[in-house]
Tab-separated table of C-alpha atoms in Angstrom:
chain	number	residue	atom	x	y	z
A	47	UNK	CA	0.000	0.000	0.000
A	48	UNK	CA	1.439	2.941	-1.263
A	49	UNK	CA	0.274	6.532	0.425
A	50	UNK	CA	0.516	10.102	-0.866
A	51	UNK	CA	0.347	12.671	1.658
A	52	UNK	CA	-0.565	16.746	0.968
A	53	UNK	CA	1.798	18.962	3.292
A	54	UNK	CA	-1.567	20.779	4.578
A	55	UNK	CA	0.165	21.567	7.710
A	56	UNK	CA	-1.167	24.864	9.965
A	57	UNK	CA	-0.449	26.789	12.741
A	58	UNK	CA	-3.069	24.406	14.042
A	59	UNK	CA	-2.457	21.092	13.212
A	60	UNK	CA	0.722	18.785	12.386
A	61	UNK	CA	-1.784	16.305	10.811
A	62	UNK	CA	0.076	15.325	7.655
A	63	UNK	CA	3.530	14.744	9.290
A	64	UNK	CA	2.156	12.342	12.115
A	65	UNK	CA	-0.039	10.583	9.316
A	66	UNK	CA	2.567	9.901	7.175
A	67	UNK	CA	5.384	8.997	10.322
A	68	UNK	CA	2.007	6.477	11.730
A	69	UNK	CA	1.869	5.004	8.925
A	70	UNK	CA	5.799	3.687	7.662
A	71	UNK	CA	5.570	2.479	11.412
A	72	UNK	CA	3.149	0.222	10.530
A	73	UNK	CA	4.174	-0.947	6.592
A	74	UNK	CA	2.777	1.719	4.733
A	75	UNK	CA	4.580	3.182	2.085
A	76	UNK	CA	3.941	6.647	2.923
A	77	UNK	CA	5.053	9.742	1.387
A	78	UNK	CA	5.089	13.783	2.494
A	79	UNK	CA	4.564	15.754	-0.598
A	80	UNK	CA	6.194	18.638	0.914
A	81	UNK	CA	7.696	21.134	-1.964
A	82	UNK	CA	4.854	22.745	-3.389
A	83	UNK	CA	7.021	23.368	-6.202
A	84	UNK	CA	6.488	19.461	-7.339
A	85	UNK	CA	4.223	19.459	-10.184
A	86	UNK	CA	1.039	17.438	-9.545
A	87	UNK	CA	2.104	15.130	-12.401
A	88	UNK	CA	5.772	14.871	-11.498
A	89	UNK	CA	4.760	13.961	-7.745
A	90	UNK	CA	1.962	11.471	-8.323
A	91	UNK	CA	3.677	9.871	-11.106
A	92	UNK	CA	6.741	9.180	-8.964
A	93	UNK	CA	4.894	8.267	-5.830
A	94	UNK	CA	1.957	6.168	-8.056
A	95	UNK	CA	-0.101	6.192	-4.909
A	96	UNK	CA	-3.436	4.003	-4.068
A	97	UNK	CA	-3.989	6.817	-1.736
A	98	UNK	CA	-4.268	10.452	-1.801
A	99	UNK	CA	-4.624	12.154	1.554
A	100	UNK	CA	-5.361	15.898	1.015
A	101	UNK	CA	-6.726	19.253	2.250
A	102	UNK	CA	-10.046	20.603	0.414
A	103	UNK	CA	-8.723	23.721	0.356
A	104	UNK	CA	-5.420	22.632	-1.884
A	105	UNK	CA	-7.313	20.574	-4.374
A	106	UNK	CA	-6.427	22.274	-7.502
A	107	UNK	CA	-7.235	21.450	-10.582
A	108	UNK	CA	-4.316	19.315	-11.960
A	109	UNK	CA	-4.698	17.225	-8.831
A	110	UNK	CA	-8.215	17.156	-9.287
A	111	UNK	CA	-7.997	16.111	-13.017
A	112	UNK	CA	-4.918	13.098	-12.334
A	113	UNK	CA	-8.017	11.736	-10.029
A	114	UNK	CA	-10.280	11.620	-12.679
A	115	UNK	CA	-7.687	9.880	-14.622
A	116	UNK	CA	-6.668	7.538	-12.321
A	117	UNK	CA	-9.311	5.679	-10.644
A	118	UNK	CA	-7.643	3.359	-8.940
A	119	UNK	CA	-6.266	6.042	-6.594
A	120	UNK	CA	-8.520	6.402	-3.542
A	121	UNK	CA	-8.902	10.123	-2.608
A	122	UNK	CA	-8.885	10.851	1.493
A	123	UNK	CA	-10.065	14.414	1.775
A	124	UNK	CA	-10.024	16.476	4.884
A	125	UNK	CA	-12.943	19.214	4.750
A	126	UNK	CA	-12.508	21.006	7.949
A	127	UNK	CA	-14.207	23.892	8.212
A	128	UNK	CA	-16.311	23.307	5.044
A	129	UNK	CA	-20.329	24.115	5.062
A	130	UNK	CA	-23.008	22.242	3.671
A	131	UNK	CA	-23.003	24.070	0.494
A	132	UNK	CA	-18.777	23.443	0.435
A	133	UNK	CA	-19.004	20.224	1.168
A	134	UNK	CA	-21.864	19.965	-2.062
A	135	UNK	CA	-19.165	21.419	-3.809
A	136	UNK	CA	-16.703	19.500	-3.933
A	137	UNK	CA	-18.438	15.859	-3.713
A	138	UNK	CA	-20.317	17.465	-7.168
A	139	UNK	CA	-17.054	18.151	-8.905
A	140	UNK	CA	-15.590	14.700	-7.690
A	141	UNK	CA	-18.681	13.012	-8.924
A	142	UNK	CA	-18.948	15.227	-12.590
A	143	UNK	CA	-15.292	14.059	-13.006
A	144	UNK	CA	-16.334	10.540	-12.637
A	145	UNK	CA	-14.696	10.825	-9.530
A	146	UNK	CA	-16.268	7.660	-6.546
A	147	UNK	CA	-15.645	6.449	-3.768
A	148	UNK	CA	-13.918	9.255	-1.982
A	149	UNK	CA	-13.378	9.324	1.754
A	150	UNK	CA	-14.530	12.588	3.706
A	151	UNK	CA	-13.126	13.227	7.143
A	152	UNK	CA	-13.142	16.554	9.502
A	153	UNK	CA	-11.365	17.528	12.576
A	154	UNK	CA	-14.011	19.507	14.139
A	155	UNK	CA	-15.830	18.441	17.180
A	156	UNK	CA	-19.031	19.367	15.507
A	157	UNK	CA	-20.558	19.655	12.380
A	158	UNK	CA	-22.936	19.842	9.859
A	159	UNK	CA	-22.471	16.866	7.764
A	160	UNK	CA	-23.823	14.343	9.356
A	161	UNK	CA	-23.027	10.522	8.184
A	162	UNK	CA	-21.713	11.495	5.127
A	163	UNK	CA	-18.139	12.931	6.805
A	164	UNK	CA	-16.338	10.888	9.042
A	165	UNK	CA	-15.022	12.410	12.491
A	166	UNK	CA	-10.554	12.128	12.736
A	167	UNK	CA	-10.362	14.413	15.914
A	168	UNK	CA	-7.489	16.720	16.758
A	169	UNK	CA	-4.847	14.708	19.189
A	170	UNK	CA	-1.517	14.347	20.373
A	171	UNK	CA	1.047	14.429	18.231
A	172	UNK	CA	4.114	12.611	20.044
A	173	UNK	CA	6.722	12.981	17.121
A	174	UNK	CA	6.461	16.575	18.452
A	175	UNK	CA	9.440	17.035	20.956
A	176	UNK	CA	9.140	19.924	23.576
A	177	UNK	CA	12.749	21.208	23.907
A	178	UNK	CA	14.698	21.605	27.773
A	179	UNK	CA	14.078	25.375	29.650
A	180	UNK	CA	16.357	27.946	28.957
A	181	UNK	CA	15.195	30.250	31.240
A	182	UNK	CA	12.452	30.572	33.580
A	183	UNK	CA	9.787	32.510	34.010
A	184	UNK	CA	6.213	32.720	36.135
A	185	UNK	CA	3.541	33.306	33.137
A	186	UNK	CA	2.927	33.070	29.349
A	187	UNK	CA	0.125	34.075	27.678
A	188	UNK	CA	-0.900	33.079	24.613
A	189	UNK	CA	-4.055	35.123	22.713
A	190	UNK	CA	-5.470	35.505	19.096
A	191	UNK	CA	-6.479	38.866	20.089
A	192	UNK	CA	-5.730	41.730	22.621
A	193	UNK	CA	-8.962	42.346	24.024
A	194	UNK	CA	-10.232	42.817	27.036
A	195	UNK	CA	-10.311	39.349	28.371
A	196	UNK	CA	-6.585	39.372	28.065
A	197	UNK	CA	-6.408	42.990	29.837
A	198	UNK	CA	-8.476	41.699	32.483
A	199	UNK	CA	-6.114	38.722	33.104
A	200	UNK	CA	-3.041	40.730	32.836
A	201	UNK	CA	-3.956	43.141	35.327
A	202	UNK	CA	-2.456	42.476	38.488
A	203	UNK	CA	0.185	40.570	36.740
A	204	UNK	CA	4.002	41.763	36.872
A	205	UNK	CA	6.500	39.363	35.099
A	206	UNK	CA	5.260	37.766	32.052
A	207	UNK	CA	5.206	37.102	28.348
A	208	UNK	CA	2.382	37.649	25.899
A	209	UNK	CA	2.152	35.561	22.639
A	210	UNK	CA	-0.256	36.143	19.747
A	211	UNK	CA	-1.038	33.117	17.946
A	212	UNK	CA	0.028	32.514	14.379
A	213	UNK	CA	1.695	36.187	13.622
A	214	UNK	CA	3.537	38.583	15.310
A	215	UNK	CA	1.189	41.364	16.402
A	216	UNK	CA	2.307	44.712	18.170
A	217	UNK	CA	0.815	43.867	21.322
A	218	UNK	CA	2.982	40.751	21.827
A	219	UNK	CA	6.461	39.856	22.827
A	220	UNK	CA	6.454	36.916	20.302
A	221	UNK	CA	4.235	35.042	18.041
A	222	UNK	CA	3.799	31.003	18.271
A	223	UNK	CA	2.200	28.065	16.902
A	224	UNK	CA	1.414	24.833	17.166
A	225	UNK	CA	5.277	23.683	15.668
A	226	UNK	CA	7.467	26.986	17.958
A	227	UNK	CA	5.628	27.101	21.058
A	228	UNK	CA	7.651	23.544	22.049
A	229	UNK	CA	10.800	25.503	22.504
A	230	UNK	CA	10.035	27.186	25.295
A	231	UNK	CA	6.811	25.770	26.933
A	232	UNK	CA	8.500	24.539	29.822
A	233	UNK	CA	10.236	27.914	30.598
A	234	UNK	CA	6.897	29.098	32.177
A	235	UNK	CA	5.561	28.003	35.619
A	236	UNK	CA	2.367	28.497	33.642
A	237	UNK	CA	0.635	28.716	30.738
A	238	UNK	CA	-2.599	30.553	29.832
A	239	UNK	CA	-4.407	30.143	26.577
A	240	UNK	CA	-7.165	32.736	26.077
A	241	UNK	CA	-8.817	32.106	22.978
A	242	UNK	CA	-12.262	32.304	20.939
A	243	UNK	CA	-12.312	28.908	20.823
A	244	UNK	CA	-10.132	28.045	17.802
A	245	UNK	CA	-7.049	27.462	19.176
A	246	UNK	CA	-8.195	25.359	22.787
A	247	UNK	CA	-10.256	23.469	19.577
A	248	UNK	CA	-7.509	22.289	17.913
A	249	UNK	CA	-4.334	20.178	18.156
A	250	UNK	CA	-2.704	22.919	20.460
A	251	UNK	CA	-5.076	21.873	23.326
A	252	UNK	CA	-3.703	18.197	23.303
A	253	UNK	CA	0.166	19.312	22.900
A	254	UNK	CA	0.144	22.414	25.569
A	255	UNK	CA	-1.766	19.695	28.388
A	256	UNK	CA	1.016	17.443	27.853
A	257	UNK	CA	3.878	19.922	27.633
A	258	UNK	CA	3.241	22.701	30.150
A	259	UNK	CA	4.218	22.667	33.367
A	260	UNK	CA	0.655	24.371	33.696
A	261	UNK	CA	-1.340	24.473	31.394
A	262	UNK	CA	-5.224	26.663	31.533
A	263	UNK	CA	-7.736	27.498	29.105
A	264	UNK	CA	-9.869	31.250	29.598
A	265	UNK	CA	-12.725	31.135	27.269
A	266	UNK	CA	-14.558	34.862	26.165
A	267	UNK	CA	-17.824	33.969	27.094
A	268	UNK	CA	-20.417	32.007	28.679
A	269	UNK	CA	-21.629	30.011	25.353
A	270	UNK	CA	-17.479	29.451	24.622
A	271	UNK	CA	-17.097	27.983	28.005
A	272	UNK	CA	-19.851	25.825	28.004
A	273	UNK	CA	-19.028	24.231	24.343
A	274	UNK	CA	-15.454	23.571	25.574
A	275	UNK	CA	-16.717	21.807	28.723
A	276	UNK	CA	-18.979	19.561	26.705
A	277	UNK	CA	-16.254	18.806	24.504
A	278	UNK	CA	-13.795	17.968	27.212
A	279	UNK	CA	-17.023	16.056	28.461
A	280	UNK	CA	-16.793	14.159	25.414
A	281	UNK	CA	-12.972	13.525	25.356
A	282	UNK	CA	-12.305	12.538	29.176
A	283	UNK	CA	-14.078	10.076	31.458
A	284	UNK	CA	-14.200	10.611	35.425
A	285	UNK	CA	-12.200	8.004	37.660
A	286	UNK	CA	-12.676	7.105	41.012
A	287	UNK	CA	-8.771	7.760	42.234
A	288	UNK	CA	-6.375	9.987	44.264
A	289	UNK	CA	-4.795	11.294	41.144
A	290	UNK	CA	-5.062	15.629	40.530
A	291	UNK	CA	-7.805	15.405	37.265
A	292	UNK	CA	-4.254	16.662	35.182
A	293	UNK	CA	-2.594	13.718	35.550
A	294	UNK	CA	-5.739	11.417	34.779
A	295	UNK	CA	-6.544	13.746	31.539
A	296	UNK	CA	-2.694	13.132	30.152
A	297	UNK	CA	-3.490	9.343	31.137
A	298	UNK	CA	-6.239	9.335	29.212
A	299	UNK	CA	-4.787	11.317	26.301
A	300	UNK	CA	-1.948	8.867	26.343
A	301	UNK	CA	-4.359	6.205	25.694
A	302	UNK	CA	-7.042	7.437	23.985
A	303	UNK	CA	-6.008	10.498	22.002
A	304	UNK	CA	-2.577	10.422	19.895
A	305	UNK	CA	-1.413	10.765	16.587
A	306	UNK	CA	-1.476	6.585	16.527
A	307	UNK	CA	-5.284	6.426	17.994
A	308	UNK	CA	-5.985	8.760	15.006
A	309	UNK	CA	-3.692	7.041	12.171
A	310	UNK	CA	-5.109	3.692	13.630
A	311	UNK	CA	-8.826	5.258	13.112
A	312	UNK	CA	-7.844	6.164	9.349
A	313	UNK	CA	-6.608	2.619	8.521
A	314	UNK	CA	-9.525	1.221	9.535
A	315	UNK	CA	-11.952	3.387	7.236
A	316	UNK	CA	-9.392	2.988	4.450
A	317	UNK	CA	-10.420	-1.241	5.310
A	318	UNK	CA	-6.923	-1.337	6.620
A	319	UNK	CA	-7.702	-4.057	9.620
A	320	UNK	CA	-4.242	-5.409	10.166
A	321	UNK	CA	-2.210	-1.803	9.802
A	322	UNK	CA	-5.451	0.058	12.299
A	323	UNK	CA	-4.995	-3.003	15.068
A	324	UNK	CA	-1.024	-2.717	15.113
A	325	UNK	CA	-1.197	0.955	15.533
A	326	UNK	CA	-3.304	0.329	18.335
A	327	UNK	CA	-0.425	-1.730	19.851
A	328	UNK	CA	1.377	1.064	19.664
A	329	UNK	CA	-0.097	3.035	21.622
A	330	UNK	CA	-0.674	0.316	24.207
């Protein structure tokens, strides 16, 4: 089984890299098409994959048209963020091209879909490495916005740091992601993510639990706060046991929620039994 894998990396998720390292680990003959300069052509003819894992919003139209001339290659779309009338879209240009048989998956907790889109959550990507201190310090904040949730927080606060997610801003000291932030998460005592939702959503969530020292989460509003408890709700069970609830929630994310849960979930809509069970050993 031969896998060809679109670089549609974010400052949210690392999807593509731990897809394609999951994979080799288990047989797969898995490739990163990383330099966008590769010509659809040139890349697919080399690779010749059964498998095309890509982003909906990087399907251009050479890729789009190799599909429709190769059948035999099985396309694994991510639509993320699509509508309804998206998501109609694109399965109507598939299908006009003659396209079939295509695989439809999102990362988002909810959405509007239905049946039709399967559900590959964010997780924990452990091919991530978080790098030793080299300095300390008490507080970092990291925000998408300076608003007034973030002045209220930083109010009586003396010594800290203030990122803005994805691009430097004026307002903050740095700018970080889910790929920087590793290098210096364990420089701060804590860490304080206060967000509209997007970034305690994602990938970010899983990594910054496991990596901080101390890691919280300050939603904006009352409807925020009450959509991110249901979804830790959904992601985290209660135990009966003396353990603080941070160590049972990395337990449980060590288990239940890394890259190779995910990978594991993949293989076994691609009908990939014996690859989807010994990525489960993996993470055993």
């Amino acid at each position: 089984m031969r896998a060809l894998i679109q670089n549609y990396s974010s400052p949210f998720t690392t999807e593509p890299f731990y897809f394609k390292e999951c994979l080799k680990r288990v047989g797969v003959d898995a490739h990163l098409w990383a330099d966008n300069n590769i010509s659809t052509f040139d890349m697919m003819d080399t690779v010749q994959p059964d498998i095309f894992i890509g982003h909906f919003a990087y399907l251009t139209e050479d890729i789009i048209k190799y599909l429709s001339q190769n059948k035999n290659i099985k396309p694994v779309i991510n639509v993320t963020g699509t509508n309804e009338q998206q998501l109609k879209g694109i399965t109507d240009t598939l299908m006009s091209l003659g396209i079939d048989g295509q695989i439809l998956f999102t990362n988002n907790f909810s959405h509007p879909h239905g049946e039709a889109v399967y559900q590959i959550l964010p997780c924990f990507d452990v091919f991530v490495q978080a790098i030793e201190p080299q300095f300390n310090m008490p507080l970092a904040v990291i925000a998408n916005d300076k608003n007034e949730s973030v002045d209220n927080f930083l109010e009586n606060k003396e010594v800290y740091h203030i990122a803005s997610y994805s691009k430097k801003e004026e307002w903050s000291d740095y700018a970080t992601d889910i790929r920087s932030f590793w290098g210096v998460s364990r420089c701060y005592d804590e860490v304080t993510l206060i967000d509209n939702g997007m970034i305690s959503m994602s990938q970010f969530f899983f990594q910054a639990t496991m990596f901080c020292n101390k890691f919280n989460v300050i939603s904006q509003s009352a409807e925020q706060k009450e959509a991110f408890q249901q979804i830790l709700a959904m992601l985290f069970s209660s135990e009966e046991t003396d353990e603080n609830i941070e160590s049972v929630i990395k337990k449980q994310i060590l288990k239940n929620h890394t890259c190779f849960n995910r990978a594991s979930q993949l293989a076994g809509i691609l009908g990939m039994k014996e690859e989807s069970e010994k990525l489960l050993e993996m993470v055993k």
